[in-house]
Tab-separated table of C-alpha atoms in Angstrom:
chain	number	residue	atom	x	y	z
A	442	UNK	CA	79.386	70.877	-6.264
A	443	UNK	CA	79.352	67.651	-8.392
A	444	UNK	CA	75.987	65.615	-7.929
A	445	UNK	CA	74.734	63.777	-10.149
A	446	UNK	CA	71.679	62.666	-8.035
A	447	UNK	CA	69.175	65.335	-7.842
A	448	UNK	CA	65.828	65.216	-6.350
A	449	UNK	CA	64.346	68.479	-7.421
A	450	UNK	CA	64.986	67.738	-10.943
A	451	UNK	CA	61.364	65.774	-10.460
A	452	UNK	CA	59.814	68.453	-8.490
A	453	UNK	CA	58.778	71.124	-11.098
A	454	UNK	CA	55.263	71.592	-12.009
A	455	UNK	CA	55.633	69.473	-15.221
A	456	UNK	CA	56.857	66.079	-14.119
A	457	UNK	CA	55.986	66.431	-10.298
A	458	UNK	CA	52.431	65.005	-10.855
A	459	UNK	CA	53.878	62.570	-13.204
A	460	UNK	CA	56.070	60.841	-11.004
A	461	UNK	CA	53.438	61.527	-8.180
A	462	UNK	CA	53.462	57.643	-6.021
A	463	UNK	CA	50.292	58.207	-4.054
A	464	UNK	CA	46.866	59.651	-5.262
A	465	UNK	CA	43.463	60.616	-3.304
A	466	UNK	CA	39.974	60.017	-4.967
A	467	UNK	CA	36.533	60.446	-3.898
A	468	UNK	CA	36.135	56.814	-4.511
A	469	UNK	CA	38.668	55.917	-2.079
A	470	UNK	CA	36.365	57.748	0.615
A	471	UNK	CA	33.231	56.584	3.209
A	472	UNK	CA	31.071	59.008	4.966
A	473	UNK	CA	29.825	58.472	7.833
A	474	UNK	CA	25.821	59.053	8.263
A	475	UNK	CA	23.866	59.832	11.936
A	476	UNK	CA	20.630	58.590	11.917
A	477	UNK	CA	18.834	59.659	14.776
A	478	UNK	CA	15.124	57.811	15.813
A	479	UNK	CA	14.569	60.737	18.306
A	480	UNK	CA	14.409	63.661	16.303
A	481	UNK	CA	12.019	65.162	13.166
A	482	UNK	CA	14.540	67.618	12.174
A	483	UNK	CA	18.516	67.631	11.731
A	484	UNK	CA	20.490	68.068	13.920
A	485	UNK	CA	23.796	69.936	14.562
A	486	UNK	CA	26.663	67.911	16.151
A	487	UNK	CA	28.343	70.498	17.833
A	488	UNK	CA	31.953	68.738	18.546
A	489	UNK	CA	31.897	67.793	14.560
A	490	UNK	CA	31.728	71.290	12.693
A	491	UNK	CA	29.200	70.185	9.113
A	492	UNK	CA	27.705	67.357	10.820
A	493	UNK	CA	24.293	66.746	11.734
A	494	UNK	CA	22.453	63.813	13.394
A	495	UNK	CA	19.032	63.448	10.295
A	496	UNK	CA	16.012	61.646	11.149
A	497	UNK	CA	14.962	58.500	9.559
A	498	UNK	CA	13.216	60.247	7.021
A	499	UNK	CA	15.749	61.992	6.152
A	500	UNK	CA	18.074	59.255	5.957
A	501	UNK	CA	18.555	59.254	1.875
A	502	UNK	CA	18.148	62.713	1.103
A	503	UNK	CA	21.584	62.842	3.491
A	504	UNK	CA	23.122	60.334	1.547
A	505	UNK	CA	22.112	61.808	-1.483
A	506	UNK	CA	23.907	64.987	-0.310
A	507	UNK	CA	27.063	62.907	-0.367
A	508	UNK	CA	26.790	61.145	-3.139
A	509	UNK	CA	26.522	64.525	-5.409
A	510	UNK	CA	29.843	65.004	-4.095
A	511	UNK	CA	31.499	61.769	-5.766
A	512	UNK	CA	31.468	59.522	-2.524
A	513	UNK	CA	30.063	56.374	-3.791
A	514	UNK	CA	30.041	54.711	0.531
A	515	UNK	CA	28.471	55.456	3.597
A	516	UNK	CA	28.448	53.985	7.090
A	517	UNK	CA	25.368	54.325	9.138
A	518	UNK	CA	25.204	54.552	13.031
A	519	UNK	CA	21.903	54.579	14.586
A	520	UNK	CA	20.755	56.548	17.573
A	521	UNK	CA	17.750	54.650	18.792
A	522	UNK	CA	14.257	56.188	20.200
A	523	UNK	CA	14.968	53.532	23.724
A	524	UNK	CA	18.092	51.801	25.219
A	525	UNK	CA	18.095	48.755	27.511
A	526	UNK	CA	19.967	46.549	29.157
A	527	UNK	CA	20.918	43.840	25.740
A	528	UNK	CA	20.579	46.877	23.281
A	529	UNK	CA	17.664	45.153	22.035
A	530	UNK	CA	16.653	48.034	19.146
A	531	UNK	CA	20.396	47.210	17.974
A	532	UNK	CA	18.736	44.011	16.550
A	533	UNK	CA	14.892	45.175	16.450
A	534	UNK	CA	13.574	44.729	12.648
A	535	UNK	CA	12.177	48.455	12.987
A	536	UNK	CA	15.385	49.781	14.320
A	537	UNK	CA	16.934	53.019	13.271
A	538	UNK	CA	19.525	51.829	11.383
A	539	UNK	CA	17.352	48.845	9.529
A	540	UNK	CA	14.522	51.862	8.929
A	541	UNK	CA	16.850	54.296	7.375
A	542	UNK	CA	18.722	51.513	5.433
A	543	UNK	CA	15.861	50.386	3.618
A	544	UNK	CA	14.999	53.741	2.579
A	545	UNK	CA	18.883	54.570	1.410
A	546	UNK	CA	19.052	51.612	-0.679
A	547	UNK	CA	15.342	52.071	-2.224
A	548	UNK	CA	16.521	55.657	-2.776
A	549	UNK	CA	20.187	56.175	-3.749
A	550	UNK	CA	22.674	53.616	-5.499
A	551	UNK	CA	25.255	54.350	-2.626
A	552	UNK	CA	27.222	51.446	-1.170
A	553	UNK	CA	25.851	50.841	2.219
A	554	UNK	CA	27.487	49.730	4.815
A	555	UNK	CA	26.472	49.910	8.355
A	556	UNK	CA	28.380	49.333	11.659
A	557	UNK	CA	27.770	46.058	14.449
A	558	UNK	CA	27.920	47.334	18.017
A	559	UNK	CA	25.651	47.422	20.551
A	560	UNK	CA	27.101	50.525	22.748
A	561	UNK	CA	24.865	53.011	21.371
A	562	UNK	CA	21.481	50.832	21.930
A	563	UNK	CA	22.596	49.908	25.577
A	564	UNK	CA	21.667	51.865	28.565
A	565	UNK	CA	25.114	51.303	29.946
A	566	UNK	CA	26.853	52.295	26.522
A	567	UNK	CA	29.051	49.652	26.907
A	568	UNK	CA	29.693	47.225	23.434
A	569	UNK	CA	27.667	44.247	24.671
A	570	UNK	CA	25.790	42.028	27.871
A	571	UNK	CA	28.425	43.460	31.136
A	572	UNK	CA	28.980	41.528	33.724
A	573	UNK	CA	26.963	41.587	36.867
A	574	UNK	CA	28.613	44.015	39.414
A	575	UNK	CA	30.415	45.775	36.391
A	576	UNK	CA	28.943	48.942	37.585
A	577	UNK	CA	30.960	49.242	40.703
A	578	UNK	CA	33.324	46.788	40.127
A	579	UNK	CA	36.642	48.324	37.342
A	580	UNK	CA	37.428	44.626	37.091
A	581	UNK	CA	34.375	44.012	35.323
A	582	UNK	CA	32.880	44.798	31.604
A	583	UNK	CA	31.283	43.118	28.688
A	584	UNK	CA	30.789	39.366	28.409
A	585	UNK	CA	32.334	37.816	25.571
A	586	UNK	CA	30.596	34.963	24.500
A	587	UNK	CA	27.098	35.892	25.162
A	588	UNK	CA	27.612	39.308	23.246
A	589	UNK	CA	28.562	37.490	19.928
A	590	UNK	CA	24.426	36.508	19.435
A	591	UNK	CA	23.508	40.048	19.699
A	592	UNK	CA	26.149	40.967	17.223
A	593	UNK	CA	25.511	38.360	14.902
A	594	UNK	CA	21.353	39.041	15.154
A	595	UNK	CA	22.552	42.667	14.759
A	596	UNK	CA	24.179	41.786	11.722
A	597	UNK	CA	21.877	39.534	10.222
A	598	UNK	CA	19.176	42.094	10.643
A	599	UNK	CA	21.123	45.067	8.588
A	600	UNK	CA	21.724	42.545	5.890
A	601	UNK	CA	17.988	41.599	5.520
A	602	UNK	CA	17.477	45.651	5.369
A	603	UNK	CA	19.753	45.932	2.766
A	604	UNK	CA	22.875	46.623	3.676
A	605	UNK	CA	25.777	45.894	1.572
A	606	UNK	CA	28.459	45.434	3.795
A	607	UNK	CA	28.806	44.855	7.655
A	608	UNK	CA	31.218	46.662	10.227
A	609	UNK	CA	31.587	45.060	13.637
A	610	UNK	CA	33.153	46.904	15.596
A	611	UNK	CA	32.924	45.933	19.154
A	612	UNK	CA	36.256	43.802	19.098
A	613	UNK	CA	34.666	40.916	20.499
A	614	UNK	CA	36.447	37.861	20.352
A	615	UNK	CA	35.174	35.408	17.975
A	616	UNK	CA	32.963	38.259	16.329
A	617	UNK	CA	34.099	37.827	12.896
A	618	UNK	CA	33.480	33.970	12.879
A	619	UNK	CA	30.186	33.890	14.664
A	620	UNK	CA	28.341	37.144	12.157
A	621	UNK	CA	30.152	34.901	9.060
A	622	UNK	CA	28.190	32.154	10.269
A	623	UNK	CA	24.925	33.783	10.965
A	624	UNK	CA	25.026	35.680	7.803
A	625	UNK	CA	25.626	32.468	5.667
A	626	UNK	CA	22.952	30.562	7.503
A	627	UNK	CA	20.576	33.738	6.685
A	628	UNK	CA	21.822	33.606	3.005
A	629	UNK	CA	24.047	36.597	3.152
A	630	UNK	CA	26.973	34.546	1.965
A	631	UNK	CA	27.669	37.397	-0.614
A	632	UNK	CA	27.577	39.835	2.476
A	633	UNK	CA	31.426	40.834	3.223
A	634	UNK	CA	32.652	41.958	6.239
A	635	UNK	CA	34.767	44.783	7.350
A	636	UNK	CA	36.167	44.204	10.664
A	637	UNK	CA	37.689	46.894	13.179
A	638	UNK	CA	40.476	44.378	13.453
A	639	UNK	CA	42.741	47.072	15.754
A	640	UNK	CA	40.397	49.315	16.981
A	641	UNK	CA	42.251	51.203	19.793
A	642	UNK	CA	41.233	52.367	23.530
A	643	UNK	CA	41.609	55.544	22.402
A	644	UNK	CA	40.993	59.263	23.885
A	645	UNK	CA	40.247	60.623	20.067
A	646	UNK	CA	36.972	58.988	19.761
A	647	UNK	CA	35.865	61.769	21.739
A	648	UNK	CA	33.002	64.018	19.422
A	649	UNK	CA	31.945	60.102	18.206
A	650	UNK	CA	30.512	59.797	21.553
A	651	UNK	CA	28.480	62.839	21.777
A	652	UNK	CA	27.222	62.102	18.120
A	653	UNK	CA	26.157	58.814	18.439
A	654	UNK	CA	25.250	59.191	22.524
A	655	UNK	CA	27.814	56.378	23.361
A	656	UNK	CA	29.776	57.236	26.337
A	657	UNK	CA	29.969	54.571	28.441
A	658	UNK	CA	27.922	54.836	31.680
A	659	UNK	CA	30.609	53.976	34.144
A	660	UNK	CA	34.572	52.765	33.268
A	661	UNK	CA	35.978	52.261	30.307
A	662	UNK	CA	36.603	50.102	27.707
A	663	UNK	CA	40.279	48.872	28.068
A	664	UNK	CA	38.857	45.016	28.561
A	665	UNK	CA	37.840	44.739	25.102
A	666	UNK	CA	39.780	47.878	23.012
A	667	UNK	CA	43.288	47.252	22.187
A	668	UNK	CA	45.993	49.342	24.278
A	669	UNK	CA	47.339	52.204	22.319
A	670	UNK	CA	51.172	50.986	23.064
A	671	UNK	CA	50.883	47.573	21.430
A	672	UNK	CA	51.468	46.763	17.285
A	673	UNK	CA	52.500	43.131	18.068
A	674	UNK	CA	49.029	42.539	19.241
A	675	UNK	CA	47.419	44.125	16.589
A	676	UNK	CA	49.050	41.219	13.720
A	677	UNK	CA	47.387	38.313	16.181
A	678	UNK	CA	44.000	40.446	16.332
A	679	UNK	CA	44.128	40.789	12.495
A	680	UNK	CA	45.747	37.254	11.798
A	681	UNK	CA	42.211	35.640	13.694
A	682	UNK	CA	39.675	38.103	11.758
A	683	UNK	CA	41.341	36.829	8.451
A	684	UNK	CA	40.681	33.328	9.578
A	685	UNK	CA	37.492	33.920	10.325
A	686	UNK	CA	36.206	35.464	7.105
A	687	UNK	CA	36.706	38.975	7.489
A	688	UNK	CA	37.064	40.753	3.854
A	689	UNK	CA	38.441	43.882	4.715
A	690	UNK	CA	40.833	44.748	7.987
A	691	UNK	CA	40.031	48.217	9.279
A	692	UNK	CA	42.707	50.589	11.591
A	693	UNK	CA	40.826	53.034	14.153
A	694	UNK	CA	41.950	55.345	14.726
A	695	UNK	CA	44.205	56.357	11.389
A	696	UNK	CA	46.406	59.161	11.572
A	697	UNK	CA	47.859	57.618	15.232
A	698	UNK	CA	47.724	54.536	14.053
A	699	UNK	CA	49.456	54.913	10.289
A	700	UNK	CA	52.745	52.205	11.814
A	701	UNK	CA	49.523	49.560	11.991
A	702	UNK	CA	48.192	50.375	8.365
A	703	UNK	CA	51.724	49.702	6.860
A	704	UNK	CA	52.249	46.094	8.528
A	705	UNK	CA	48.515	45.149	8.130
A	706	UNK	CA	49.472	46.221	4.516
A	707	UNK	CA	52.923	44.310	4.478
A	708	UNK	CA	51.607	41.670	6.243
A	709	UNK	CA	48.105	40.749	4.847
A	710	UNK	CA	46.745	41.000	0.920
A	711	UNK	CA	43.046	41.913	2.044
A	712	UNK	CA	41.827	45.551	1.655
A	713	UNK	CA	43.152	48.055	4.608
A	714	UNK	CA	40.761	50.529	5.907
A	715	UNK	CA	41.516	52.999	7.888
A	716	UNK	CA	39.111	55.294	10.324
A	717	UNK	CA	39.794	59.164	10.265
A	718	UNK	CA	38.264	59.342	13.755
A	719	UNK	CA	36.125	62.262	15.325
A	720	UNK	CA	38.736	63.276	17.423
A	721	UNK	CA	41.191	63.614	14.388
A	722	UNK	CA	38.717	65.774	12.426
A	723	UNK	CA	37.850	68.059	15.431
A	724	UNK	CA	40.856	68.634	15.880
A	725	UNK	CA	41.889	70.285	12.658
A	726	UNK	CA	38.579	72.172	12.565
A	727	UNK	CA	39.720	73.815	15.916
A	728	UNK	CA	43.006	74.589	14.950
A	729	UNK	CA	41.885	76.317	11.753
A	730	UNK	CA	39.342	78.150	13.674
A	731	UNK	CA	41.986	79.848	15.463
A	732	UNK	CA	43.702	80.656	11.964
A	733	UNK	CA	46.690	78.304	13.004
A	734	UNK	CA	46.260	76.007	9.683
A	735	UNK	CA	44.358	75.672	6.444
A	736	UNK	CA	41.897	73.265	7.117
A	737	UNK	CA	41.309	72.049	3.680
A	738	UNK	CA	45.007	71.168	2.708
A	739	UNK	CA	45.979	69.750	6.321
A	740	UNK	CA	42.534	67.322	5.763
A	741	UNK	CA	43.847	66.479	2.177
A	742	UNK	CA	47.006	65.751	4.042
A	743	UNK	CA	46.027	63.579	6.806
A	744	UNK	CA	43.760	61.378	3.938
A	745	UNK	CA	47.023	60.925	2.171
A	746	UNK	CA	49.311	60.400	4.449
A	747	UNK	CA	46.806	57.167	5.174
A	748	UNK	CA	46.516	56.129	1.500
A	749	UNK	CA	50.555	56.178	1.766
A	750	UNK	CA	51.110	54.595	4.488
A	751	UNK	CA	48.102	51.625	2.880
A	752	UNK	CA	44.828	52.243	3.543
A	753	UNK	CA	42.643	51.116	0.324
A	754	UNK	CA	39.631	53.068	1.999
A	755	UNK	CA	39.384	55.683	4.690
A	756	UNK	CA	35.971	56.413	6.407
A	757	UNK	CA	36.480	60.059	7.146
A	758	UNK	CA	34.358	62.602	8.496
A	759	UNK	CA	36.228	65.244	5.798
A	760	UNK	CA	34.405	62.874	2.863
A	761	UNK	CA	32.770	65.268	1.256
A	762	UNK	CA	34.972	68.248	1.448
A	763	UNK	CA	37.654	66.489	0.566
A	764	UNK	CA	35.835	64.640	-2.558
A	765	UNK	CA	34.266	68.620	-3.503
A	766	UNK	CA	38.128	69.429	-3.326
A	767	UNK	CA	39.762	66.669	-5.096
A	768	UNK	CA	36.576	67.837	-7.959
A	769	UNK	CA	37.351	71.248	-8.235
A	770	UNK	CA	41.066	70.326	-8.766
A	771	UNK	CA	40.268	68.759	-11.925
């Protein structure tokens, strides 16, 4: 044998973390907070081993919990005490999520940013005003146009709590351009926005649903979601969020989805986020209850393999295990 090219020259303990091209850090990390208006205890979310739906008064001594583990971000979805037909507590200056925000920021120095939907705070579950008829009609969903006020009062309303950031995420067209509006003509201007740019109709989102109580009431949401077989579609839904203002372009799901991460990446210069859905995280938590794989390294794994492929932020259910991980490595 005569090669003079020889990989494993750079894979001994020395040099391999030298010439290491990707790194994971708490910092890079978001953890997602349940904050549930119905309850005066925690709750276990039993499709999501380690999570737990908190009640508003327990809002920041959760995200205290995961700031002690070097995660500096949290998302907050809301579970409110009554649904209706507009999602009305979605927008309501008491609502869950503008409660427990003012009390995380008042409390913690976490970065706070808190997701724009309305599925959760509708009695239909669906991401906005449906159609009339939608019920028995599959043709049917969400209006478009008449959906982007809720959002953007939605929006507004976090901001005024508090909130740091904003996530819409109910890929409603026009969404990004209509909450940039309302937020500048609140004086949020310094408000940015991370948009679920290509947020997928997808089957892991699974566990979400039972831990924010979000299943849709009848269909689906293939009107509005992106179909899982299309990337082209994804540049034009990203391309229009940029235009619009968006600050940061999120991927949802991520591991699936790691072909969209790279071209947003190649294609864009804004910060790429990428979601580490329920489904993903269930998933491994299953398979190493059956002793089939070691959960913590194949979580490290799937984190990195979405930093790699160039994600600048992953929200991730794994957050704080991974960050307690990445801490005890040092």
């Amino acid at each position: 044998m005569d090669l003079t090219d020889r990989p494993r020259r750079l894979r001994t303990d020395g040099i391999r973390p030298l010439v290491s091209e990707t790194t994971l850090d708490a910092t890079d990390l978001v953890a997602p907070v349940f904050v549930d208006a119905t309850t005066d205890e925690r709750l276990p979310i039993e499709s999501m081993p380690g999570h737990e739906r908190v009640p508003i008064s327990e809002a920041a001594d959760r995200v205290a919990e995961v700031r002690e583990t070097g995660v500096e971000a949290v998302i907050v979805f809301g579970i409110p005490e009554s649904k209706d037909a507009e999602g009305s507590r979605a927008y309501a200056n008491d609502g869950v999520v503008q409660e427990a925000v003012r009390r995380i920021t008042d409390q913690t120095d976490a970065y706070v940013i808190t997701d724009v939907c309305l599925c959760e705070y509708t009695d239909h579950g669906h991401c906005g005003i449906v159609e009339e008829d939608a019920a028995v009609d599959p043709t049917l969903t969400v209006e478009n146009d008449p959906t982007l006020e809720l959002l953007t009062q939605t929006a507004v309303s976090h901001a005024e709590a508090g909130a740091d950031m904003v996530a819409p995420s109910s890929m409603t067209d026009g969404m990004v351009g209509a909450i940039r509006e309302g937020l500048d003509d609140a004086g949020y201007s310094d408000v940015p926005i991370m948009s679920y740019a290509a947020k997928y109709e997808s089957a892991f989102y699974g566990p979400f649903r039972d831990a924010a109580d979000g299943a849709p009431a009848f269909g689906d949401r293939r009107h509005y979601q992106m179909d899982p077989a299309n990337a082209r579609e994804a540049m034009r839904e990203v391309a229009l969020d940029v235009e619009q203002g968006a600050d940061v372009l999120m991927v949802k799901p991520g591991l699936p989805y790691l072909d969209i991460v790279r071209a947003i990446r190649e294609n864009f210069d804004h910060p790429v986020a990428a979601y580490n859905v329920s489904g993903e995280y269930a998933m491994l938590h299953a398979a190493a209850e059956k002793g089939w794989l070691d959960l913590d390294a194949t979580a490290h794994e799937s984190l990195l393999s979405m930093k790699r492929a160039g994600a600048d932020l992953i929200i991730t259910y794994f957050a704080e295990s991974v960050a307690e991980a990445l801490t005890s490595d040092r």
